[in-house]
Coordinates of C-alpha atoms in Angstrom, one line a residue:
M1294 CA 0.0 0.0 0.0
V1295 CA 2.8 2.4 0.9
D1296 CA 4.7 1.6 -2.3
D1297 CA 1.7 2.7 -4.3
V1298 CA 2.1 6.2 -3.1
D1299 CA 5.2 6.7 -5.2
D1300 CA 3.1 6.4 -8.4
A1301 CA 0.2 8.6 -7.3
L1302 CA 1.1 11.5 -9.6
L1303 CA 2.0 9.2 -12.5
R1304 CA -1.4 7.4 -12.3
A1305 CA -3.2 10.7 -12.4
L1306 CA -1.3 12.1 -15.3
H1307 CA -4.0 11.8 -17.9
D1308 CA -6.6 13.3 -15.5
H1309 CA -4.5 16.4 -15.2
N1310 CA -3.8 16.7 -18.9
P1311 CA -7.1 16.1 -20.6
W1312 CA -6.0 18.0 -23.7
W1313 CA -3.8 15.0 -24.7
E1314 CA -7.0 13.3 -25.8
D1315 CA -9.6 16.1 -26.2
G1316 CA -7.5 19.0 -27.5
T1317 CA -9.0 22.4 -27.0
A1318 CA -12.4 20.9 -26.1
A1319 CA -10.8 19.9 -22.7
F1320 CA -10.7 23.5 -21.4
S1321 CA -13.2 25.6 -19.5
L1322 CA -11.7 29.0 -19.2
P1323 CA -12.8 32.6 -18.4
A1324 CA -14.3 34.5 -21.3
R1325 CA -11.3 36.9 -21.6
Q1326 CA -7.7 36.9 -20.5
K1327 CA -6.1 39.1 -17.9
S1328 CA -3.4 41.5 -19.1
D1329 CA -0.8 39.1 -17.7
F1330 CA -1.8 36.7 -20.4
Y1331 CA -0.7 39.1 -23.2
H1332 CA 2.6 39.8 -21.4
L1333 CA 3.4 36.1 -21.0
V1334 CA 2.0 34.6 -24.2
R1335 CA 2.6 37.6 -26.6
P1336 CA 0.0 36.5 -29.1
D1337 CA 1.4 38.7 -31.9
D1338 CA 5.0 37.4 -31.5
P1339 CA 6.5 34.1 -32.7
D1340 CA 7.8 33.3 -29.2
T1341 CA 6.4 33.5 -25.7
Q1342 CA 7.8 34.6 -22.4
F1343 CA 7.8 30.9 -21.4
E1344 CA 10.6 30.4 -23.9
D1345 CA 12.8 33.4 -22.9
Q1346 CA 14.6 31.2 -20.3
S1347 CA 14.8 27.6 -19.2
V1348 CA 12.5 28.2 -16.1
L1349 CA 9.8 30.8 -15.7
G1350 CA 8.2 31.2 -12.3
L1351 CA 4.7 32.7 -11.9
V1352 CA 4.4 33.9 -8.4
G1353 CA 1.5 35.3 -6.5
R1354 CA -1.1 34.7 -3.8
R1355 CA -3.7 32.0 -4.1
G1356 CA -6.6 33.0 -6.3
A1357 CA -4.7 35.5 -8.4
G1358 CA -5.0 33.3 -11.5
K1359 CA -1.7 31.5 -11.9
T1360 CA -3.2 28.1 -12.7
T1361 CA -5.6 29.7 -15.1
L1362 CA -2.8 31.5 -16.9
L1363 CA -1.0 28.1 -17.4
H1364 CA -4.1 26.6 -18.9
Q1365 CA -4.7 29.6 -21.1
F1366 CA -1.2 29.3 -22.4
V1367 CA -1.7 25.7 -23.3
H1368 CA -5.0 26.4 -24.9
H1369 CA -3.6 29.3 -27.0
Q1370 CA -0.6 27.3 -28.1
I1371 CA -2.7 24.3 -29.2
E1372 CA -5.0 26.6 -31.2
A1373 CA -1.8 28.1 -32.8
G1374 CA -0.8 24.7 -34.1
Y1375 CA 1.2 23.1 -31.3
A1376 CA 0.5 19.4 -30.6
P1377 CA -1.4 18.9 -27.3
E1378 CA 1.3 16.4 -26.3
Q1379 CA 3.9 19.1 -26.1
F1380 CA 2.5 20.3 -22.7
C1381 CA 2.6 18.4 -19.4
Y1382 CA 0.9 19.8 -16.4
L1383 CA 1.7 18.6 -12.9
P1384 CA -0.3 20.1 -10.0
F1385 CA 1.4 19.4 -6.6
A1386 CA -1.4 20.9 -4.5
A1387 CA -4.1 18.8 -6.1
D1388 CA -3.4 15.8 -3.9
P1389 CA -1.2 15.6 -0.8
L1390 CA 0.0 12.2 -1.9
Y1391 CA 1.9 13.9 -4.8
Q1392 CA 4.0 15.7 -2.1
L1393 CA 5.3 12.4 -0.7
N1394 CA 8.7 11.4 -2.2
S1395 CA 8.0 14.2 -4.6
D1396 CA 11.5 14.2 -6.1
D1397 CA 11.0 10.6 -7.3
Q1398 CA 7.4 11.2 -8.3
L1399 CA 8.3 14.2 -10.4
T1400 CA 11.0 12.3 -12.2
R1401 CA 8.8 9.2 -12.8
A1402 CA 5.9 11.3 -14.1
V1403 CA 8.1 13.2 -16.6
R1404 CA 9.9 10.0 -17.8
H1405 CA 6.5 8.5 -18.4
Y1406 CA 5.3 11.6 -20.3
E1407 CA 8.5 11.6 -22.4
T1408 CA 8.1 8.0 -23.6
R1409 CA 4.4 7.5 -23.7
I1410 CA 3.0 10.9 -24.6
L1411 CA 5.6 13.2 -26.1
G1412 CA 6.9 10.2 -28.1
R1413 CA 3.7 10.4 -30.2
V1414 CA 4.9 13.7 -31.8
D1415 CA 7.4 13.5 -34.6
E1416 CA 10.5 15.5 -33.7
P1417 CA 8.9 18.2 -31.6
D1418 CA 11.0 21.4 -31.6
S1419 CA 10.1 22.1 -28.0
H1420 CA 7.9 21.0 -25.1
F1421 CA 6.8 22.4 -21.8
L1422 CA 6.6 21.1 -18.2
L1423 CA 4.2 23.1 -16.1
L1424 CA 4.7 22.5 -12.4
D1425 CA 2.0 24.0 -10.3
D1426 CA 2.5 25.0 -6.6
V1427 CA 6.1 23.8 -6.3
H1428 CA 6.4 25.5 -2.9
R1429 CA 4.5 22.5 -1.6
I1430 CA 7.4 20.2 -2.5
E1431 CA 10.4 22.3 -1.4
H1432 CA 10.9 20.1 1.7
Q1433 CA 13.4 22.4 3.5
N1434 CA 13.0 20.4 6.7
K1435 CA 13.3 16.9 5.2
P1436 CA 17.0 16.1 4.6
T1437 CA 16.3 12.7 2.9
I1438 CA 14.0 14.2 0.2
N1439 CA 15.3 16.5 -2.4
G1440 CA 13.4 19.7 -3.1
W1441 CA 11.9 20.1 -6.6
G1442 CA 15.0 21.9 -7.8
T1443 CA 17.1 18.8 -7.8
P1444 CA 15.1 16.7 -10.3
L1445 CA 14.3 19.9 -12.3
K1446 CA 17.9 20.7 -12.9
Q1447 CA 18.5 17.1 -14.2
L1448 CA 15.4 17.2 -16.4
L1449 CA 16.7 20.4 -18.0
A1450 CA 20.1 19.0 -18.6
D1451 CA 18.6 16.0 -20.3
D1452 CA 16.8 18.0 -23.1
D1453 CA 17.8 21.4 -24.5
A1454 CA 14.3 21.7 -26.1
R1455 CA 12.6 21.6 -22.7
H1456 CA 11.1 24.7 -21.1
V1457 CA 9.7 24.7 -17.5
A1458 CA 7.1 27.0 -15.9
V1459 CA 6.5 26.7 -12.1
T1460 CA 4.1 28.5 -9.8
A1461 CA 4.6 29.4 -6.2
S1462 CA 3.3 32.0 -3.7
A1463 CA 6.4 34.1 -3.7
S1464 CA 9.5 34.8 -5.7
L1465 CA 11.7 33.8 -2.8
Q1466 CA 10.4 30.2 -3.0
V1467 CA 11.5 29.9 -6.6
E1468 CA 14.8 31.7 -6.4
R1469 CA 15.9 30.0 -3.2
E1470 CA 15.4 26.5 -4.5
L1471 CA 17.0 27.2 -7.9
D1472 CA 19.9 28.9 -6.2
R1473 CA 20.3 25.9 -3.9
V1474 CA 20.9 23.6 -6.9
G1475 CA 23.2 26.0 -8.6
L1476 CA 21.0 26.9 -11.6
P1477 CA 22.5 30.0 -13.2
K1478 CA 20.5 33.2 -12.6
E1479 CA 20.3 33.9 -16.3
D1480 CA 18.5 30.6 -16.8
Y1481 CA 15.4 31.6 -14.8
D1482 CA 13.1 34.5 -14.2
T1483 CA 10.0 35.2 -12.1
Q1484 CA 6.9 37.1 -13.0
P1485 CA 4.5 38.3 -10.3
I1486 CA 0.8 37.6 -10.9
L1487 CA -1.3 40.1 -8.9
P1488 CA -5.0 40.4 -8.2
E1489 CA -7.1 41.6 -11.1
K1490 CA -6.6 45.3 -11.7
F1491 CA -9.5 47.7 -12.6
R1492 CA -8.6 47.7 -16.2
D1493 CA -9.0 43.9 -16.5
Y1494 CA -12.1 43.9 -14.4
L1495 CA -13.8 46.6 -16.6
Y1496 CA -13.0 44.9 -19.8
S1497 CA -14.3 41.5 -18.5
I1498 CA -17.8 42.9 -17.8
Q1499 CA -17.9 45.6 -20.5
P1500 CA -16.0 44.0 -23.4
E1501 CA -17.2 46.6 -25.8
L1502 CA -14.8 49.0 -24.1
E1503 CA -11.9 47.0 -25.4
E1504 CA -12.7 47.6 -29.0
P1505 CA -9.7 49.3 -30.8
D1506 CA -11.4 52.7 -31.0
R1507 CA -12.3 52.7 -27.3
R1508 CA -9.5 50.7 -25.6
V1509 CA -7.4 53.0 -23.4
S1510 CA -3.9 51.7 -23.8
P1511 CA -1.1 52.7 -21.3
T1512 CA 1.7 52.0 -23.8
S1513 CA 2.1 55.6 -25.1
I1514 CA 2.2 56.9 -21.5
R1515 CA 5.1 54.5 -20.6
D1516 CA 7.3 55.1 -23.6
G1517 CA 7.5 57.4 -26.6
P1518 CA 7.4 61.1 -27.4
N1519 CA 4.2 61.7 -25.5
S1520 CA 5.1 59.6 -22.5
L1521 CA 5.7 60.4 -18.8
P1522 CA 9.5 59.8 -19.1
A1523 CA 9.6 62.1 -22.2
A1524 CA 7.8 64.8 -20.2
I1525 CA 10.3 64.5 -17.4
D1526 CA 13.3 64.7 -19.8
S1527 CA 11.8 67.8 -21.6
K1528 CA 10.4 69.4 -18.4
S1529 CA 7.2 70.0 -20.3
V1530 CA 3.9 68.3 -19.9
D1531 CA 2.2 69.6 -23.0
A1532 CA 2.5 66.5 -25.1
L1533 CA 1.6 64.3 -22.1
V1534 CA -1.5 66.3 -21.4
D1535 CA -2.6 66.1 -25.1
E1536 CA -2.1 62.3 -25.0
L1537 CA -4.1 62.0 -21.8
R1538 CA -6.9 64.1 -23.3
A1539 CA -7.0 61.8 -26.4
K1540 CA -7.3 58.8 -24.2
H1541 CA -10.1 60.4 -22.2
E1542 CA -12.0 61.2 -25.4
Q1543 CA -11.9 57.5 -26.4
V1544 CA -14.3 56.7 -23.5
E1545 CA -15.7 60.1 -22.6
D1546 CA -19.3 59.1 -23.6
Q1547 CA -19.0 56.0 -21.4
A1548 CA -17.4 57.8 -18.4
R1549 CA -20.5 57.5 -16.2
L1550 CA -20.6 53.7 -16.8
V1551 CA -16.9 53.4 -16.1
R1552 CA -17.3 55.3 -12.8
S1553 CA -20.1 53.1 -11.7
K1554 CA -18.1 50.0 -12.4
L1555 CA -15.2 51.5 -10.5
V1556 CA -17.3 51.7 -7.3
R1557 CA -18.2 48.1 -7.8
Y1558 CA -14.6 47.2 -8.2
L1559 CA -13.6 48.9 -5.0
A1560 CA -16.2 46.9 -3.2
T1561 CA -15.3 43.5 -4.6
G1562 CA -11.6 43.8 -5.2
G1563 CA -9.5 41.9 -7.8
I1564 CA -9.5 38.4 -6.2
V1565 CA -13.3 38.1 -5.8
A1566 CA -14.0 39.7 -9.2
Y1567 CA -11.6 37.3 -11.0
D1568 CA -12.9 34.3 -9.2
R1569 CA -16.5 35.2 -10.1
D1570 CA -15.5 36.1 -13.7
D1571 CA -18.7 37.1 -15.7
D1572 CA -21.1 36.0 -13.0
L1573 CA -21.3 39.5 -11.3
A1574 CA -24.4 40.8 -13.0
D1575 CA -24.6 43.6 -10.3
E1576 CA -23.1 44.4 -7.0
T1577 CA -25.6 42.5 -5.0
D1578 CA -24.3 39.3 -6.5
V1579 CA -21.2 39.5 -4.2
T1580 CA -22.1 37.4 -1.2
D1581 CA -20.8 36.9 2.3
A1582 CA -19.6 33.5 1.1
D1583 CA -17.3 35.2 -1.4
F1584 CA -15.7 37.3 1.3
E1585 CA -15.6 34.4 3.7
R1586 CA -13.7 32.3 1.1
L1587 CA -11.3 35.2 0.6
R1588 CA -10.7 35.4 4.4
Q1589 CA -10.0 31.6 4.5
E1590 CA -7.7 31.7 1.5
T1591 CA -5.7 34.5 3.2
R1592 CA -5.4 32.5 6.4
H1593 CA -4.3 29.5 4.3
A1594 CA -1.6 31.7 2.7
L1595 CA -0.4 32.9 6.1
Y1596 CA -0.3 29.6 7.9
Q1597 CA 0.9 27.4 5.1
E1598 CA 2.8 29.5 2.6
V1599 CA 4.8 32.1 4.5
P1600 CA 8.0 31.9 2.4
G1601 CA 11.2 31.3 4.3
F1602 CA 10.9 33.6 7.3
E1603 CA 11.8 31.2 10.0
T1604 CA 12.3 34.0 12.5
I1605 CA 8.5 34.5 12.7
K1606 CA 7.5 32.7 15.8
T1607 CA 3.9 33.7 15.9
I1608 CA 2.2 33.4 12.5
D1609 CA -0.9 34.7 14.2
D1610 CA 0.7 38.2 14.3
L1611 CA 0.7 38.3 10.5
E1612 CA -3.1 37.8 10.4
R1613 CA -3.4 40.5 13.2
L1614 CA -1.3 42.9 11.2
C1615 CA -3.5 42.4 8.1
A1616 CA -6.6 43.0 10.3
L1617 CA -5.0 46.2 11.7
A1618 CA -4.3 47.4 8.1
A1619 CA -7.9 46.7 7.1
R1620 CA -9.2 48.7 10.1
N1621 CA -6.8 51.6 9.5
R1622 CA -7.3 51.6 5.7
A1623 CA -4.1 53.6 5.3
R1624 CA -5.8 56.7 6.6
D1625 CA -2.9 57.4 9.0
A1626 CA 0.7 56.4 9.2
I1627 CA 1.3 54.2 12.2
R1628 CA 4.3 54.7 14.4
F1629 CA 6.7 51.8 14.6
Q1630 CA 6.9 52.1 18.3
G1631 CA 3.2 51.7 18.5
L1632 CA 3.5 48.4 16.6
V1633 CA 6.3 47.3 18.8
E1634 CA 4.2 47.8 21.9
L1635 CA 1.0 46.4 20.3
F1636 CA 2.6 43.2 19.1
D1637 CA 5.2 42.9 22.0
V1638 CA 8.1 42.4 19.6
D1639 CA 11.2 44.5 18.7
R1640 CA 11.2 46.8 15.7
R1641 CA 13.5 44.6 13.7
T1642 CA 10.9 41.8 13.8
I1643 CA 8.3 44.2 12.3
T1644 CA 10.6 45.6 9.7
D1645 CA 12.7 42.6 8.8
S1646 CA 10.3 39.7 9.2
Y1647 CA 6.6 40.6 9.4
L1648 CA 6.4 43.2 6.7
P1649 CA 8.7 41.5 4.2
A1650 CA 6.8 38.2 4.6
L1651 CA 3.4 39.9 3.9
D1652 CA 5.0 41.8 1.0
E1653 CA 6.4 38.6 -0.5
L1654 CA 2.9 37.1 -0.5
Y1655 CA 1.5 40.2 -2.1
L1656 CA -0.9 40.6 0.8
L1657 CA 0.3 43.8 2.4
S1658 CA 2.9 46.5 1.7
G1659 CA 4.3 48.8 4.4
I1660 CA 5.6 52.1 3.0
T1661 CA 7.6 54.8 4.7
E1662 CA 8.3 58.4 4.1
Y1663 CA 10.2 59.4 0.9
D1664 CA 13.8 60.6 1.5
N1665 CA 13.7 59.6 5.2
R1666 CA 16.5 57.2 6.2
R1667 CA 15.2 56.8 9.7
P1668 CA 11.4 56.6 9.3
R1669 CA 9.4 56.5 12.5
S1670 CA 6.1 55.6 10.9
V1671 CA 4.7 53.3 8.3
R1672 CA 1.5 53.2 6.2
L1673 CA 0.0 49.7 5.8
Y1674 CA -1.7 49.0 2.5
L1675 CA -3.5 45.8 1.8
R1676 CA -3.0 44.9 -1.9
D1677 CA -6.7 44.2 -2.6
T1678 CA -9.7 46.2 -1.6
G1679 CA -11.9 43.1 -1.4
L1680 CA -9.6 41.8 1.4
V1681 CA -10.2 45.0 3.3
N1682 CA -14.0 44.4 3.2
A1683 CA -13.5 40.7 4.0
L1684 CA -11.4 41.4 7.1
T1685 CA -13.7 44.1 8.5
G1686 CA -16.9 42.3 7.7
D1687 CA -18.3 45.1 5.6
D1688 CA -20.4 44.5 2.4
W1689 CA -21.5 46.4 -0.7
A1690 CA -24.3 48.2 1.1
T1691 CA -22.0 49.5 3.7
M1692 CA -19.7 51.1 1.2
R1693 CA -22.5 52.3 -1.1
D1694 CA -24.0 54.4 1.8
D1695 CA -20.6 55.6 3.1
F1696 CA -18.7 57.9 0.8
D1697 CA -15.8 58.2 3.3
R1698 CA -15.5 54.5 3.2
E1699 CA -15.4 54.5 -0.6
A1700 CA -12.7 57.2 -0.5
D1701 CA -10.6 55.0 1.8
L1702 CA -10.9 52.0 -0.6
A1703 CA -10.0 54.4 -3.4
R1704 CA -6.8 55.3 -1.6
I1705 CA -5.9 51.6 -1.2
A1706 CA -6.6 50.8 -4.9
A1707 CA -4.6 53.8 -6.0
F1708 CA -1.6 52.6 -4.1
D1709 CA -1.8 49.1 -5.6
H1710 CA -2.2 50.6 -9.1
T1711 CA 0.6 53.0 -8.6
M1712 CA 2.9 50.1 -7.8
R1713 CA 1.9 48.6 -11.2
F1714 CA 2.2 52.0 -12.9
A1715 CA 5.8 52.5 -11.6
Y1716 CA 6.8 49.0 -12.6
G1717 CA 5.3 49.3 -16.1
I1718 CA 7.0 52.6 -16.8
N1719 CA 10.4 51.6 -15.5
A1720 CA 10.2 48.3 -17.4
A1721 CA 9.4 50.2 -20.6
Q1722 CA 12.7 52.1 -19.9
G1723 CA 14.6 48.8 -19.6
Q1724 CA 14.7 48.9 -15.8
D1725 CA 13.1 45.7 -14.6
V1726 CA 13.2 46.5 -10.9
T1727 CA 10.8 46.0 -8.0
P1728 CA 8.8 49.2 -7.8
S1729 CA 9.1 51.3 -4.7
V1730 CA 6.2 53.7 -3.7
E1731 CA 6.5 56.0 -0.7
Y1732 CA 4.6 58.9 0.8
W1733 CA 5.8 62.4 1.8
Q1734 CA 4.6 64.6 4.6
T1735 CA 5.0 68.3 5.2
R1736 CA 3.3 70.9 7.3
H1737 CA 1.4 71.9 4.2
G1738 CA -0.2 68.4 3.8
E1739 CA 0.7 65.1 2.4
V1740 CA 1.7 63.6 -1.0
D1741 CA 0.1 60.2 -1.1
Y1742 CA 2.5 58.4 -3.4
V1743 CA 6.0 59.0 -4.7
F1744 CA 7.9 56.8 -7.1
E1745 CA 11.0 57.4 -9.2
I1746 CA 11.9 57.1 -12.9
D1747 CA 15.7 57.2 -13.4
D1748 CA 16.1 58.8 -9.9
T1749 CA 13.6 61.5 -10.7
P1750 CA 10.7 61.5 -8.2
V1751 CA 7.1 61.5 -9.5
P1752 CA 4.7 62.8 -6.8
I1753 CA 1.0 61.9 -6.9
G1754 CA -1.7 63.5 -4.8
L1755 CA -5.2 62.0 -4.3
A1756 CA -8.3 64.2 -4.0
Y1757 CA -11.0 61.7 -4.2
K1758 CA -13.2 63.9 -2.1
P1759 CA -13.7 67.5 -3.4
R1760 CA -12.7 69.1 -0.1
D1761 CA -9.2 67.4 -0.3
R1762 CA -8.2 69.1 -3.6
E1763 CA -6.6 72.3 -2.3
D1764 CA -4.6 70.5 0.4
A1765 CA -3.4 67.9 -2.1
L1766 CA -2.4 70.6 -4.6
T1767 CA -0.5 72.5 -1.9
A1768 CA 1.4 69.4 -0.8
L1769 CA 2.4 68.7 -4.5
E1770 CA 3.6 72.3 -4.9
A1771 CA 5.7 72.0 -1.7
F1772 CA 7.2 68.7 -2.9
R1773 CA 8.1 70.0 -6.3
A1774 CA 9.8 73.0 -4.7
E1775 CA 11.8 70.7 -2.4
Y1776 CA 12.8 68.2 -5.0
D1777 CA 12.6 70.0 -8.3
A1778 CA 10.2 67.4 -9.7
P1779 CA 9.2 68.4 -13.3
V1780 CA 5.9 66.4 -13.4
A1781 CA 3.3 65.6 -10.7
F1782 CA -0.2 64.1 -10.9
L1783 CA -3.4 65.1 -9.0
L1784 CA -6.1 62.4 -9.1
R1785 CA -9.6 63.8 -8.9
G1786 CA -12.6 61.8 -7.7
D1787 CA -15.8 61.9 -9.9
A1788 CA -17.6 64.0 -7.2
S1789 CA -15.4 67.0 -8.3
R1790 CA -16.2 69.0 -11.4
R1791 CA -13.6 70.9 -13.4
P1792 CA -13.9 72.9 -16.6
E1793 CA -11.5 70.4 -18.4
P1794 CA -11.2 66.7 -17.6
I1795 CA -7.4 66.9 -18.0
E1796 CA -5.6 70.0 -17.0
D1797 CA -2.1 71.3 -16.4
V1798 CA -3.1 73.2 -13.3
Q1799 CA 0.2 74.4 -12.0
D1800 CA 2.9 74.3 -14.7
G1801 CA 3.6 70.6 -14.5
I1802 CA 0.9 69.4 -12.1
V1803 CA -1.4 67.3 -14.3
E1804 CA -4.9 66.9 -12.9
L1805 CA -6.9 63.9 -14.3
P1806 CA -9.9 61.7 -13.2
Y1807 CA -9.1 59.0 -10.8
W1808 CA -10.8 56.3 -12.9
L1809 CA -8.7 57.3 -16.0
Y1810 CA -5.5 56.9 -13.9
L1811 CA -6.5 53.4 -12.9
L1812 CA -7.1 52.5 -16.5
L1813 CA -3.6 53.6 -17.4
C1814 CA -1.9 51.5 -14.7

């Protein structure tokens, strides 16, 4: 009976790869792809990101869509003419038995695939192993069982035409294991998969807005003569403002619809929205069960998937920190000393263990003040607005009737999207670095978000509520005077009315609607 366990994965191989027999008919996928799909698969190019290196790691929290992206990749490639047998999918979280003697099980399953399945194809030029949830078979504390990196390295050495994609909860889990077995860093890469952003959400429920004449593309804002980097170099925002106005005109007649869907997105968040796909006919379709499932998945991530932070003695504290962030909703910066006293730990535990662990899992980011080497306070941003509502027990009706609450969620969503905005712009400039977003305080007010492009700061102020506009504008003026920042953004909520939707209000401070900014991230 015990010996049978070693073949558990092999015996289920056909069940997990139904396309070998049924082709594209085997798939049941969302009606449209997230933007991650287009970055990974590159439908208009001859090669995909899966082929740029030997190993590609898709990393992100549970429910973000990593498994779905793998299946969408297989489906697209088969439709493009690849043989179904060129793809082998091995899900290590599907059955705990797959995790026992997993090094041997992985090798046996792939050897069987090579001879019995891939062998059907005449001289395939490439094939793909898709290993889902490899963090479940790292086995750091089991000295007699090799982690997944050991058999993987051998499998790569056996066949130059083999490409591997793995999924995990955090980049650290992939990088640590491949570094352990000595795989050269140039042979692998990781790609974060985040909760669905507003842009993807809007296009999934209003596909007509993705038509070429209406689709608001961020590409020209990231790079080119009318881009943000070009405006910084020239110290003139004229071309950037014209570009933003053109993008606004594409959807101007649908602005009311977009704003209504934005409020709905703030209530549901990216995880719940993606999980429900097209089933969300209206806001009332989001149930307590959806948020309860999100709460449970978050607890699962904390208690089973905290990636390599052995110094964390009390995992419960991570859940408590998320609950505190949900209650605070990033309204106020929290003093580190207050966290030390509240959690009864030293500051280093907060800064070097708790916050990095939650950031690695894409659950929570703690940001400090810009240009402050000894910050005393931190703002805690959960990375999904649905999780805020799930942890506080609020629902759609609560937010619908509370504009202050809506504004709080808008602040959180703007931070998450600014992280993506910063990454997208810097990547377009050839700087593939982890984005850093901070805030800045002055006696004149606060700049909500600051990131850098080539060491030049870009300050962003949020005025979701009309009464916040003057304070936000004053803070941006003070920041620009202090740091000589050529371009700044002021994000305006739809409750405010201005003569022009896009304005250069202060010789370099570009004011634009909040919803348009999110579409460009």
